[in-house]
Short mmCIF file of C-alpha atoms in Angstrom, two decimals:
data_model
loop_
_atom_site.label_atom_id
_atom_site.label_comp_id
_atom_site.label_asym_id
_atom_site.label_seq_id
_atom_site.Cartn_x
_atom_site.Cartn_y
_atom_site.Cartn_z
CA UNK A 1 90.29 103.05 114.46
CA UNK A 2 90.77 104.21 111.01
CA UNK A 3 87.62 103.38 108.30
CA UNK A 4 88.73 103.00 104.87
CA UNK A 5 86.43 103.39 101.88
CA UNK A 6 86.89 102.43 98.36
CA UNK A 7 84.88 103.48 95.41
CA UNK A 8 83.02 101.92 93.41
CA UNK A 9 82.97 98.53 94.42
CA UNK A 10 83.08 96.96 90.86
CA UNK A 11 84.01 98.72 87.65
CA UNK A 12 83.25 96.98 84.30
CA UNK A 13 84.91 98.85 81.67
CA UNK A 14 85.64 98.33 77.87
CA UNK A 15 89.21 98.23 76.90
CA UNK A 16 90.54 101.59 76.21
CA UNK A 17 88.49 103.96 78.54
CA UNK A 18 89.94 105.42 81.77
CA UNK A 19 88.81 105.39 84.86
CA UNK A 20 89.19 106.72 88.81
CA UNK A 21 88.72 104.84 92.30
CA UNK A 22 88.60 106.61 95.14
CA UNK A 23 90.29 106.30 98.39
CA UNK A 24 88.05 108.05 101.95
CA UNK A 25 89.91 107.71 104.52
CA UNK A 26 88.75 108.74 108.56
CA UNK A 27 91.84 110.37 109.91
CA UNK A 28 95.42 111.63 109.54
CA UNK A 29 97.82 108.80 108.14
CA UNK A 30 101.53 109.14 107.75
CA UNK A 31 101.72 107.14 104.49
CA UNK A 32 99.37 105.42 102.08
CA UNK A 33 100.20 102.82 99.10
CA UNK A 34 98.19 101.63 96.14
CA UNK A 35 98.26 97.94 95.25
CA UNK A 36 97.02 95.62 92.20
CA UNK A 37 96.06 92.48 93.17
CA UNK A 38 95.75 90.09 89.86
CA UNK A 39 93.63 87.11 89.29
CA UNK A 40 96.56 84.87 90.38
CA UNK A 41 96.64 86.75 94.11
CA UNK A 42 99.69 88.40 93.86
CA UNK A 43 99.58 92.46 95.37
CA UNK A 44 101.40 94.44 92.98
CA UNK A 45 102.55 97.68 94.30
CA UNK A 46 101.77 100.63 92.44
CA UNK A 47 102.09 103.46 94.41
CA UNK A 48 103.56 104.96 97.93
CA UNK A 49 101.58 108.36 98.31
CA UNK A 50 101.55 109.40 101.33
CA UNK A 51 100.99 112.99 99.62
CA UNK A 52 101.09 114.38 96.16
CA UNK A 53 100.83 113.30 92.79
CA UNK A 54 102.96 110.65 91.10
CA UNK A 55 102.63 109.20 87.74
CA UNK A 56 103.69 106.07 86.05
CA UNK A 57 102.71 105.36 82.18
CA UNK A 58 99.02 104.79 82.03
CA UNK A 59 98.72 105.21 85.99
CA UNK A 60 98.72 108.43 88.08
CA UNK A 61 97.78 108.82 91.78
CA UNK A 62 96.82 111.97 94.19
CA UNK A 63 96.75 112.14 97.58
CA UNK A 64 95.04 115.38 99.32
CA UNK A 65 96.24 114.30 103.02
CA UNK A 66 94.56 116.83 104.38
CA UNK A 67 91.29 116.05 102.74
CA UNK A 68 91.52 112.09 103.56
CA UNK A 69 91.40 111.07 100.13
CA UNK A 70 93.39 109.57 97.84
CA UNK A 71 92.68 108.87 93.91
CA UNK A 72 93.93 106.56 91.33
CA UNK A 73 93.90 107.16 87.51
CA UNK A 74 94.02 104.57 85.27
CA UNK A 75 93.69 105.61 81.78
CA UNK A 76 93.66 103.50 78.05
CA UNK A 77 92.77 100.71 80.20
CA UNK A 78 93.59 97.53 79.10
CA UNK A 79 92.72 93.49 79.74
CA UNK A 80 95.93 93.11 82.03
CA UNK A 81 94.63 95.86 84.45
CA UNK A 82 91.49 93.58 85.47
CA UNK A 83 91.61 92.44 89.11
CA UNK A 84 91.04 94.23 92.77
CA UNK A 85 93.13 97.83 93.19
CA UNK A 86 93.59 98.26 97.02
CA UNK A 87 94.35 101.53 98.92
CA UNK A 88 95.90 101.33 102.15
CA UNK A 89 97.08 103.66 104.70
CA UNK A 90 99.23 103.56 107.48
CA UNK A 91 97.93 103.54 110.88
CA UNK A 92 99.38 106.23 113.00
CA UNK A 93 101.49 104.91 115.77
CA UNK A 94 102.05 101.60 114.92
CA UNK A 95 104.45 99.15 113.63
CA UNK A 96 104.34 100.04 109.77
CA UNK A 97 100.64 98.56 109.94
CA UNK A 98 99.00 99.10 106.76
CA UNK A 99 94.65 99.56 107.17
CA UNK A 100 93.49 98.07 104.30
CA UNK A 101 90.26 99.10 102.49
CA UNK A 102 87.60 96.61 100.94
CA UNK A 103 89.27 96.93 97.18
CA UNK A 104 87.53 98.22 93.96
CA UNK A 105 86.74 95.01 91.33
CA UNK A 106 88.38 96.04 87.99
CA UNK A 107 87.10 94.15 84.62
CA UNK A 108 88.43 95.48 81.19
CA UNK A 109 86.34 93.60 78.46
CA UNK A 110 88.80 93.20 75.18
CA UNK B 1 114.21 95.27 93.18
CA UNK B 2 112.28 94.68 96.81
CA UNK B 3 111.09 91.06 95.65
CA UNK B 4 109.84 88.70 98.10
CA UNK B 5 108.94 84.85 97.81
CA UNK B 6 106.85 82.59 99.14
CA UNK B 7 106.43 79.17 99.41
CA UNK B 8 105.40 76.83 98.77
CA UNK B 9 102.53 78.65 96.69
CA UNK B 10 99.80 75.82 96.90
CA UNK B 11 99.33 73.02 99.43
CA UNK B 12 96.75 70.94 100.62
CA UNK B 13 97.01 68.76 104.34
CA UNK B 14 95.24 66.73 106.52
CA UNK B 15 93.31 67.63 108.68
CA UNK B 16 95.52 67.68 112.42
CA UNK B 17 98.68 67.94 110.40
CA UNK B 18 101.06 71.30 110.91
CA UNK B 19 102.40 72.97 107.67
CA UNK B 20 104.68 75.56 107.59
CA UNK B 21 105.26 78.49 104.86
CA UNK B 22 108.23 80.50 104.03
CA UNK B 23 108.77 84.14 103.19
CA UNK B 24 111.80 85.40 102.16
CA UNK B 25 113.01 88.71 101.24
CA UNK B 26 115.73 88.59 98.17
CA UNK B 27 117.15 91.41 97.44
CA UNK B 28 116.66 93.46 100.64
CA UNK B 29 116.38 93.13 104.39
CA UNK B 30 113.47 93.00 106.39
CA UNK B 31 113.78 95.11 109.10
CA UNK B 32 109.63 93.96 109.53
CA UNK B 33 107.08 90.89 108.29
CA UNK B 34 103.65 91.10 108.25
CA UNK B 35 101.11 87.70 107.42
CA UNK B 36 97.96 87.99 106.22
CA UNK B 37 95.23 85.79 105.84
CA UNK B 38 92.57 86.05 102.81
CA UNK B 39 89.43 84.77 102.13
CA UNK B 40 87.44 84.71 98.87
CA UNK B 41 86.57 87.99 97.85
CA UNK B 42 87.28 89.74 100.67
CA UNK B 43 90.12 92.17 101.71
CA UNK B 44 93.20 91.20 104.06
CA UNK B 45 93.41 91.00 107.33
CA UNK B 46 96.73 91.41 109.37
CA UNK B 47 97.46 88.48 111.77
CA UNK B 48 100.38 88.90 113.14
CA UNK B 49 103.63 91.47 112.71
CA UNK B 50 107.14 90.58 113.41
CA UNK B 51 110.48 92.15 113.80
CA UNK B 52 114.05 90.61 113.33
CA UNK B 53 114.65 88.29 116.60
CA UNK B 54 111.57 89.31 118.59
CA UNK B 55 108.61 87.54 119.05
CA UNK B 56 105.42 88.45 116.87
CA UNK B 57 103.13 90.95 117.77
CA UNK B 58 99.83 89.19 117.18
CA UNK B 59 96.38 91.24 116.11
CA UNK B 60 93.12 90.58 118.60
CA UNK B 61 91.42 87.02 117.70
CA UNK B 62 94.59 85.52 116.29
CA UNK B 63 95.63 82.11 117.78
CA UNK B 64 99.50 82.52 118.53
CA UNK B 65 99.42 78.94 119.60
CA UNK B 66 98.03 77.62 116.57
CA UNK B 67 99.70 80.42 114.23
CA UNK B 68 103.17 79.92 115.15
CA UNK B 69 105.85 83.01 113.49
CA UNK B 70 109.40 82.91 113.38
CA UNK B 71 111.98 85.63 112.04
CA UNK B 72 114.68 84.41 112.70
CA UNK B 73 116.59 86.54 110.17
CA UNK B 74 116.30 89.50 108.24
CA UNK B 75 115.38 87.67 105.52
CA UNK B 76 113.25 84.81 106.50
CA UNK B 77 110.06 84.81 108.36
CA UNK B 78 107.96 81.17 108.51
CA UNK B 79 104.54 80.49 109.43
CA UNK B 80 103.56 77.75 111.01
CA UNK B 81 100.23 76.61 111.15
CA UNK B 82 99.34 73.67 113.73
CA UNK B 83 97.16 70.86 113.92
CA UNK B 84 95.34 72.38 110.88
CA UNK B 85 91.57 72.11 110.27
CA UNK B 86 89.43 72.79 107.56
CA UNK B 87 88.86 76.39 108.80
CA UNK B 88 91.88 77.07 108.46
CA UNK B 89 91.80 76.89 104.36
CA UNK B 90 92.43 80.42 103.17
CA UNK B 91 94.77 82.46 101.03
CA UNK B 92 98.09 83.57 103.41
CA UNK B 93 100.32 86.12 101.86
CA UNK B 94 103.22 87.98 103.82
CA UNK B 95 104.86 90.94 103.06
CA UNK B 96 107.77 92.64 104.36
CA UNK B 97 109.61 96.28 104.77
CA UNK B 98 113.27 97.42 105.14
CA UNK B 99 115.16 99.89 106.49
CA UNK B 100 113.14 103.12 107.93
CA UNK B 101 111.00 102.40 104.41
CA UNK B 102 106.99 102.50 104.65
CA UNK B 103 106.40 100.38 101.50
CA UNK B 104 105.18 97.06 102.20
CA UNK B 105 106.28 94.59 99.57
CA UNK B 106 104.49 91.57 98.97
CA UNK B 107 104.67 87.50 98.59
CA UNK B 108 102.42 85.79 95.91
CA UNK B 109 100.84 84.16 98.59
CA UNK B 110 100.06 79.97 99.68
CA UNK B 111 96.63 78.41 98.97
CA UNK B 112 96.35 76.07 101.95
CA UNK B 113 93.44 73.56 101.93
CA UNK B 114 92.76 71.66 104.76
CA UNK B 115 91.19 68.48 103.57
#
């Protein structure tokens, strides 16, 4: 099946500075979304790439589909954007299945 | 828009006991459910997907017996869990997609403890 890789593991960042995670992914998928999970569980989703580049405020993602990888930008970071970011593709084939990576551990220190 | 519930968020049982959860999609229908389960700082993992009026499409290692999954509209899905035990404490979220959509949506999850 498809492998999933997320870097870094664990980001500890000051309030203010940007960053990017990184999405590897193994094979063709057909879509791919971005998701914030806060400190109170709840996945937040931020983005459906399946290709591209999309932007929201502070946030922009790129997917390079045919380089199986997919990148998140977070810049002027701030406290509220601590907990785990989440990329996760779609397997091919299958009933809307989503392969989820292990998640990148956000901290912004105020 | 695309906001799904979940309850009830928190709730602990005894052990042998069966609980149930709800998921509900509110402002769209949900042509597809997913559950998850979660444990402590880990990722999710799928257990089961279900479409409108069929049964559940369980992944490999998942208990359908003990995990029971019903959707019976396109707005509900429950979860049943049965005669609980203490392994069976985790974090279960479900999510849920509409029309010929991708985009998973998802609940804020239930913290069941097994006690």
């Amino acid at each position: 099946g498809i492998q999933v890789e997320q870097s870094p593991p664990d980001l500890i960042l000051q309030e203010g500075a940007n960053s990017t995670l990184r999405c590897n992914f193994s094979d063709s998928v057909n879509n791919l979304q971005w998701f914030h999970q806060n400190p109170w569980g709840q996945l937040i989703n931020l983005f459906y790439i399946p290709s591209g580049t999309k932007q929201n405020g502070r946030l922009s993602a790129t997917t390079v589909a045919t380089e199986r990888y997919s990148l998140l930008y977070i810049s002027s970071s701030q406290t509220t954007d601590s907990g785990v970011y989440f990329c996760a593709p779609g397997r091919p084939d299958s009933n809307y299945q989503l392969i989820w990576g292990a998640g990148t551990k956000l901290i912004i220190k105020p | 828009g695309a906001v799904v519930s979940q309850h009830p968020s928190r709730v602990i049982c005894k052990s042998g006991t069966s609980v149930k959860i709800e998921c509900r999609s509110l402002d769209f229908q949900a042509t597809t459910m997913f559950w998850y389960r979660q444990f402590p700082k880990k990722s999710l993992m799928l257990m089961a997907t279900s479409n409108e009026g069929s049964k559940a499409t369980y992944e490999q290692g998942v208990e359908k017996d003990k995990f029971l999954i019903n959707h019976a509209s396109l707005t509900l899905s429950t979860l049943t869990v049965t005669s609980a035990h203490p392994e069976d404490s985790s974090f279960y979220i479900c999510s849920a997609r509409g029309g010929l959509g991708y985009e998973q949506y998802f609940g804020p999850g239930t913290r069941l403890t097994v006690t």
